[in-house]
Amino acid sequence: MEPDETLHTIEKAATWNVNSLKVRLPQVLDWLAREKPDVACLQETKTPDGQFPVQAFHSIGYEVVFAGQPAYNGVAILSKFPIESPETVMDRSEDDHRRFLSARIQGVQVINVYVPNGQDLDSPKFSYKLEWLDRLGHYLDRFTPEREPVLLMGDFNIAPGDLDTWDPDGTRNQIFHSEPERYGLRSLFSKGFIDLYRKIHPDTQAFSWWDYRMGSFHRNRGLRIDLVLATPPLAKRCLDVTIDRQIRKNDRPSDHVPVTAFFTS
DNA sequence: ATGACTTATACGATAAGA
């Protein structure tokens, strides 16, 4: 154990799919100034590494690591504490999508994921999604969940169960709700990764994403697909998880909202 | 209703998201 790790622990960690950091940067900076998470994982930055706004985050006290590309995907970890040993790929595959970032922060392994969308069950993108989840599982096998604190958070593009979708009957076996996807997610749970929102709020319906179209937010037709998972040493310390629905009312909002987990020190 | 918005790329139309 490093001496510093006992002095400062992660007490507040958040995940937010920002749907273009270029468009959302002012909102992200406002949110950080207001909420002050110790660690924030962003997805869909859609920003090449050379254009990442490093200085904007440094100037408000955040270290950053990022893995981006033009137009699509892109992930970043922001931290008030030092970020050690960042990894931008999860294995030796040829996959060039920037969807993964893993680093050590105050003795916690923080893993940021942007799981592929999959499009529909007939698409090659669906096979890619399932393969990607399988590869993530293999990456996670290096950890001992019962003993090690690991935070795995991001946009999973899977509604874990019927409570996590506005229309469980209409969406059954559709994309985000299909059995193969849910099996992939359950296989992460079975390794010891715990869905913290569902642990703390077993019966509450709360969504983290709403379609831009059809007034879906106003009608609360959404999904809970942005998740914070943690291994038992961290899950035991979790006090609450909140989903910031209010931020979806901003001008030019992301279609996702932040999910934030709180831990005892 | 293979739609509806929003973003990126590139400057109009298409791809992609979820």
Short mmCIF file of C-alpha atoms (C1' of nucleotides) in Angstrom, two decimals:
data_model
loop_
_atom_site.label_atom_id
_atom_site.label_comp_id
_atom_site.label_asym_id
_atom_site.label_seq_id
_atom_site.Cartn_x
_atom_site.Cartn_y
_atom_site.Cartn_z
CA MET A 1 0.00 0.00 0.00
CA GLU A 2 1.34 3.40 -1.02
CA PRO A 3 1.29 5.93 1.83
CA ASP A 4 -0.73 8.45 -0.19
CA GLU A 5 -3.47 5.95 -0.88
CA THR A 6 -4.48 5.90 2.78
CA LEU A 7 -4.63 9.70 2.96
CA HIS A 8 -6.95 10.30 0.04
CA THR A 9 -9.44 7.82 -1.32
CA ILE A 10 -11.88 8.15 -4.17
CA GLU A 11 -15.12 9.31 -2.55
CA LYS A 12 -17.00 10.40 -5.65
CA ALA A 13 -16.71 8.82 -9.10
CA ALA A 14 -18.87 9.56 -12.13
CA THR A 15 -19.44 8.36 -15.68
CA TRP A 16 -20.95 10.46 -18.49
CA ASN A 17 -21.35 9.83 -22.21
CA VAL A 18 -20.99 13.43 -23.42
CA ASN A 19 -21.76 12.82 -27.13
CA SER A 20 -18.99 15.09 -28.45
CA LEU A 21 -16.64 16.78 -25.99
CA LYS A 22 -16.23 19.61 -28.49
CA VAL A 23 -19.90 20.51 -28.23
CA ARG A 24 -20.27 19.65 -24.54
CA LEU A 25 -17.03 21.06 -23.06
CA PRO A 26 -18.69 24.10 -21.43
CA GLN A 27 -21.32 21.85 -19.85
CA VAL A 28 -18.67 19.38 -18.68
CA LEU A 29 -16.62 22.17 -17.09
CA ASP A 30 -19.73 23.58 -15.37
CA TRP A 31 -20.63 20.13 -14.12
CA LEU A 32 -17.11 19.47 -12.75
CA ALA A 33 -17.05 22.85 -11.01
CA ARG A 34 -20.44 22.14 -9.43
CA GLU A 35 -20.16 18.44 -8.60
CA LYS A 36 -16.41 18.11 -8.04
CA PRO A 37 -16.14 14.35 -8.63
CA ASP A 38 -12.75 12.90 -7.67
CA VAL A 39 -12.80 10.83 -10.85
CA ALA A 40 -14.90 11.21 -14.01
CA CYS A 41 -15.03 8.84 -16.97
CA LEU A 42 -16.24 10.35 -20.25
CA GLN A 43 -17.34 8.48 -23.37
CA GLU A 44 -18.00 9.54 -26.97
CA THR A 45 -15.54 12.41 -26.78
CA LYS A 46 -15.31 12.23 -30.61
CA THR A 47 -12.04 14.14 -30.29
CA PRO A 48 -8.63 13.18 -31.73
CA ASP A 49 -5.88 13.15 -29.10
CA GLY A 50 -4.18 16.18 -30.64
CA GLN A 51 -7.33 18.25 -30.09
CA PHE A 52 -8.12 17.10 -26.55
CA PRO A 53 -8.70 20.15 -24.28
CA VAL A 54 -6.00 19.23 -21.76
CA GLN A 55 -5.50 22.78 -20.50
CA ALA A 56 -9.19 23.38 -19.80
CA PHE A 57 -9.18 20.46 -17.34
CA HIS A 58 -5.74 21.19 -15.86
CA SER A 59 -6.82 24.73 -15.09
CA ILE A 60 -9.63 23.47 -12.84
CA GLY A 61 -7.48 20.90 -11.10
CA TYR A 62 -8.01 17.70 -13.10
CA GLU A 63 -5.41 15.37 -14.50
CA VAL A 64 -6.48 13.73 -17.75
CA VAL A 65 -5.78 10.65 -19.81
CA PHE A 66 -7.58 10.04 -23.07
CA ALA A 67 -7.85 7.77 -26.09
CA GLY A 68 -9.59 9.46 -28.98
CA GLN A 69 -10.10 9.37 -32.74
CA PRO A 70 -11.88 11.59 -35.27
CA ALA A 71 -15.70 11.54 -35.45
CA TYR A 72 -16.46 8.43 -33.40
CA ASN A 73 -15.90 6.84 -30.00
CA GLY A 74 -13.23 8.28 -27.69
CA VAL A 75 -12.88 7.94 -23.91
CA ALA A 76 -11.21 10.00 -21.19
CA ILE A 77 -10.53 9.76 -17.47
CA LEU A 78 -10.38 12.97 -15.42
CA SER A 79 -8.99 12.82 -11.88
CA LYS A 80 -8.19 15.11 -8.98
CA PHE A 81 -5.60 12.50 -7.92
CA PRO A 82 -2.58 11.25 -9.86
CA ILE A 83 -3.36 8.84 -12.70
CA GLU A 84 -0.93 5.93 -12.88
CA SER A 85 -0.18 3.36 -15.60
CA PRO A 86 -2.87 4.29 -18.15
CA GLU A 87 -3.69 1.59 -20.73
CA THR A 88 -5.61 2.49 -23.88
CA VAL A 89 -6.15 -1.01 -25.27
CA MET A 90 -7.49 -4.08 -23.51
CA ASP A 91 -5.71 -6.73 -25.56
CA ARG A 92 -3.57 -7.35 -28.64
CA SER A 93 -6.46 -7.36 -31.10
CA GLU A 94 -6.43 -5.27 -34.29
CA ASP A 95 -9.49 -3.34 -33.06
CA ASP A 96 -8.79 0.39 -33.53
CA HIS A 97 -11.98 1.74 -31.90
CA ARG A 98 -11.10 3.92 -28.94
CA ARG A 99 -13.51 2.52 -26.38
CA PHE A 100 -11.31 1.49 -23.45
CA LEU A 101 -9.16 3.21 -20.86
CA SER A 102 -7.81 1.70 -17.65
CA ALA A 103 -5.61 3.33 -15.01
CA ARG A 104 -4.71 3.14 -11.34
CA ILE A 105 -5.91 6.01 -9.12
CA GLN A 106 -5.29 6.00 -5.35
CA GLY A 107 -5.00 2.24 -5.28
CA VAL A 108 -8.20 1.71 -7.28
CA GLN A 109 -8.16 0.27 -10.80
CA VAL A 110 -10.47 2.57 -12.77
CA ILE A 111 -11.72 1.17 -16.09
CA ASN A 112 -13.69 3.34 -18.51
CA VAL A 113 -15.63 1.55 -21.25
CA TYR A 114 -17.74 2.58 -24.22
CA VAL A 115 -19.32 -0.72 -25.20
CA PRO A 116 -20.25 -0.95 -28.92
CA ASN A 117 -23.83 -0.06 -29.78
CA GLY A 118 -24.54 -3.15 -31.88
CA GLN A 119 -27.21 -1.47 -34.06
CA ASP A 120 -29.49 -4.53 -34.33
CA LEU A 121 -29.30 -8.25 -33.79
CA ASP A 122 -28.71 -9.01 -37.49
CA SER A 123 -25.84 -6.56 -37.88
CA PRO A 124 -22.13 -7.44 -37.96
CA LYS A 125 -21.92 -4.68 -35.34
CA PHE A 126 -23.88 -6.93 -32.99
CA SER A 127 -21.28 -9.68 -33.27
CA TYR A 128 -18.61 -7.07 -32.66
CA LYS A 129 -20.48 -5.96 -29.51
CA LEU A 130 -20.62 -9.52 -28.14
CA GLU A 131 -16.96 -10.14 -28.99
CA TRP A 132 -15.99 -6.86 -27.38
CA LEU A 133 -17.77 -7.83 -24.14
CA ASP A 134 -16.03 -11.20 -24.21
CA ARG A 135 -12.66 -9.49 -24.64
CA LEU A 136 -13.46 -7.16 -21.74
CA GLY A 137 -14.18 -10.22 -19.63
CA HIS A 138 -10.76 -11.64 -20.48
CA TYR A 139 -9.11 -8.34 -19.59
CA LEU A 140 -10.86 -8.37 -16.20
CA ASP A 141 -9.56 -11.86 -15.43
CA ARG A 142 -6.24 -10.32 -14.38
CA PHE A 143 -7.92 -8.95 -11.24
CA THR A 144 -9.01 -10.75 -8.08
CA PRO A 145 -12.40 -9.12 -7.45
CA GLU A 146 -12.84 -10.41 -3.89
CA ARG A 147 -9.65 -8.68 -2.84
CA GLU A 148 -8.93 -5.82 -5.28
CA PRO A 149 -10.86 -2.54 -5.60
CA VAL A 150 -11.84 -2.17 -9.26
CA LEU A 151 -14.24 0.43 -10.65
CA LEU A 152 -15.64 -0.48 -14.07
CA MET A 153 -17.86 2.24 -15.43
CA GLY A 154 -19.13 3.67 -18.65
CA ASP A 155 -21.74 3.38 -21.37
CA PHE A 156 -22.54 -0.34 -21.59
CA ASN A 157 -25.28 0.03 -24.22
CA ILE A 158 -27.21 -2.73 -22.44
CA ALA A 159 -30.26 -2.35 -20.21
CA PRO A 160 -29.50 -4.92 -17.49
CA GLY A 161 -33.13 -5.84 -16.75
CA ASP A 162 -36.79 -5.01 -17.25
CA LEU A 163 -36.65 -2.24 -14.62
CA ASP A 164 -34.02 -0.52 -16.73
CA THR A 165 -36.19 0.14 -19.79
CA TRP A 166 -39.30 2.23 -20.36
CA ASP A 167 -40.95 -0.50 -22.46
CA PRO A 168 -39.93 -4.00 -21.34
CA ASP A 169 -42.51 -5.73 -23.53
CA GLY A 170 -41.98 -3.68 -26.70
CA THR A 171 -38.20 -3.97 -26.49
CA ARG A 172 -37.93 -7.64 -25.55
CA ASN A 173 -35.13 -9.31 -27.53
CA GLN A 174 -34.40 -6.02 -29.27
CA ILE A 175 -31.02 -4.29 -29.29
CA PHE A 176 -29.86 -3.29 -25.75
CA HIS A 177 -32.32 -5.81 -24.30
CA SER A 178 -31.45 -9.08 -26.00
CA GLU A 179 -30.46 -12.25 -24.18
CA PRO A 180 -26.95 -12.48 -25.71
CA GLU A 181 -26.15 -8.94 -24.58
CA ARG A 182 -27.56 -9.50 -21.12
CA TYR A 183 -25.63 -12.75 -20.89
CA GLY A 184 -22.44 -10.80 -21.67
CA LEU A 185 -23.24 -8.33 -18.92
CA ARG A 186 -24.15 -11.06 -16.43
CA SER A 187 -20.83 -12.75 -17.14
CA LEU A 188 -19.15 -9.58 -15.81
CA PHE A 189 -21.43 -9.67 -12.76
CA SER A 190 -20.55 -13.32 -12.20
CA LYS A 191 -16.85 -12.40 -12.04
CA GLY A 192 -17.69 -10.27 -9.01
CA PHE A 193 -18.55 -6.89 -10.56
CA ILE A 194 -21.59 -5.37 -8.86
CA ASP A 195 -24.05 -2.90 -10.45
CA LEU A 196 -23.91 -0.25 -7.72
CA TYR A 197 -27.05 1.65 -8.70
CA ARG A 198 -29.11 -1.54 -8.58
CA LYS A 199 -27.45 -2.65 -5.33
CA ILE A 200 -28.38 0.60 -3.57
CA HIS A 201 -31.76 1.08 -5.29
CA PRO A 202 -33.09 -2.44 -5.95
CA ASP A 203 -36.60 -1.38 -6.97
CA THR A 204 -36.20 2.11 -8.43
CA GLN A 205 -36.61 2.85 -12.11
CA ALA A 206 -34.17 5.55 -13.24
CA PHE A 207 -32.86 6.14 -16.74
CA SER A 208 -29.51 7.50 -17.89
CA TRP A 209 -30.34 7.95 -21.58
CA TRP A 210 -33.32 9.23 -23.59
CA ASP A 211 -33.64 9.38 -27.38
CA TYR A 212 -33.40 12.90 -28.80
CA ARG A 213 -36.48 12.20 -30.92
CA MET A 214 -40.20 12.02 -30.18
CA GLY A 215 -40.04 14.00 -26.95
CA SER A 216 -38.68 10.88 -25.28
CA PHE A 217 -37.20 12.73 -22.32
CA HIS A 218 -40.43 14.62 -21.64
CA ARG A 219 -42.33 11.30 -21.76
CA ASN A 220 -39.59 9.57 -19.74
CA ARG A 221 -39.06 6.94 -22.41
CA GLY A 222 -35.49 6.06 -21.53
CA LEU A 223 -33.01 3.36 -20.66
CA ARG A 224 -30.49 2.78 -17.87
CA ILE A 225 -27.42 1.81 -19.87
CA ASP A 226 -24.73 3.88 -18.14
CA LEU A 227 -23.43 1.80 -15.26
CA VAL A 228 -20.97 1.93 -12.39
CA LEU A 229 -19.76 -1.56 -11.50
CA ALA A 230 -17.40 -2.29 -8.62
CA THR A 231 -15.73 -5.26 -6.98
CA PRO A 232 -16.75 -6.16 -3.37
CA PRO A 233 -14.02 -4.17 -1.52
CA LEU A 234 -15.40 -0.99 -3.15
CA ALA A 235 -19.06 -2.01 -3.32
CA LYS A 236 -19.02 -2.43 0.47
CA ARG A 237 -17.97 1.20 0.79
CA CYS A 238 -20.62 2.57 -1.59
CA LEU A 239 -23.01 5.00 0.11
CA ASP A 240 -25.20 5.99 -2.81
CA VAL A 241 -25.46 6.26 -6.58
CA THR A 242 -27.26 9.16 -8.24
CA ILE A 243 -28.38 9.77 -11.81
CA ASP A 244 -28.41 13.46 -12.70
CA ARG A 245 -31.65 13.70 -14.68
CA GLN A 246 -31.69 17.51 -14.39
CA ILE A 247 -28.72 17.97 -16.72
CA ARG A 248 -30.78 16.54 -19.62
CA LYS A 249 -32.78 19.80 -19.47
CA ASN A 250 -29.71 21.88 -20.47
CA ASP A 251 -29.61 23.63 -23.82
CA ARG A 252 -27.99 21.25 -26.30
CA PRO A 253 -27.80 18.37 -23.83
CA SER A 254 -26.05 15.07 -24.35
CA ASP A 255 -28.59 12.30 -24.76
CA HIS A 256 -26.95 10.66 -21.70
CA VAL A 257 -26.70 12.06 -18.16
CA PRO A 258 -23.99 11.51 -15.52
CA VAL A 259 -24.17 8.61 -13.08
CA THR A 260 -22.26 9.25 -9.85
CA ALA A 261 -21.21 6.84 -7.09
CA PHE A 262 -20.30 7.95 -3.55
CA PHE A 263 -17.95 6.01 -1.25
CA THR A 264 -16.92 6.21 2.38
CA SER A 265 -13.38 7.48 2.87
"C1'" DA B 1 -43.20 4.79 -40.51
"C1'" DT B 2 -36.22 1.58 -42.62
"C1'" DG B 3 -39.37 8.08 -39.46
"C1'" DA B 4 -38.69 11.23 -35.64
"C1'" DC B 5 -32.95 14.35 -33.29
"C1'" DT B 6 -28.03 15.28 -32.90
"C1'" DT B 7 -23.22 15.09 -34.29
"C1'" DA B 8 -19.18 14.56 -37.63
"C1'" DT B 9 -17.47 15.22 -41.95
"C1'" DA B 10 -17.45 18.65 -45.02
"C1'" DC B 11 -20.39 22.33 -47.03
"C1'" DG B 12 -24.81 18.43 -49.01
"C1'" DA B 13 -25.82 14.06 -47.94
"C1'" DT B 14 -24.73 10.21 -45.42
"C1'" DA B 15 -23.29 7.45 -41.41
"C1'" DA B 16 -23.85 6.53 -36.72
"C1'" DG B 17 -25.72 6.70 -32.48
"C1'" DA B 18 -29.25 3.94 -29.00
#
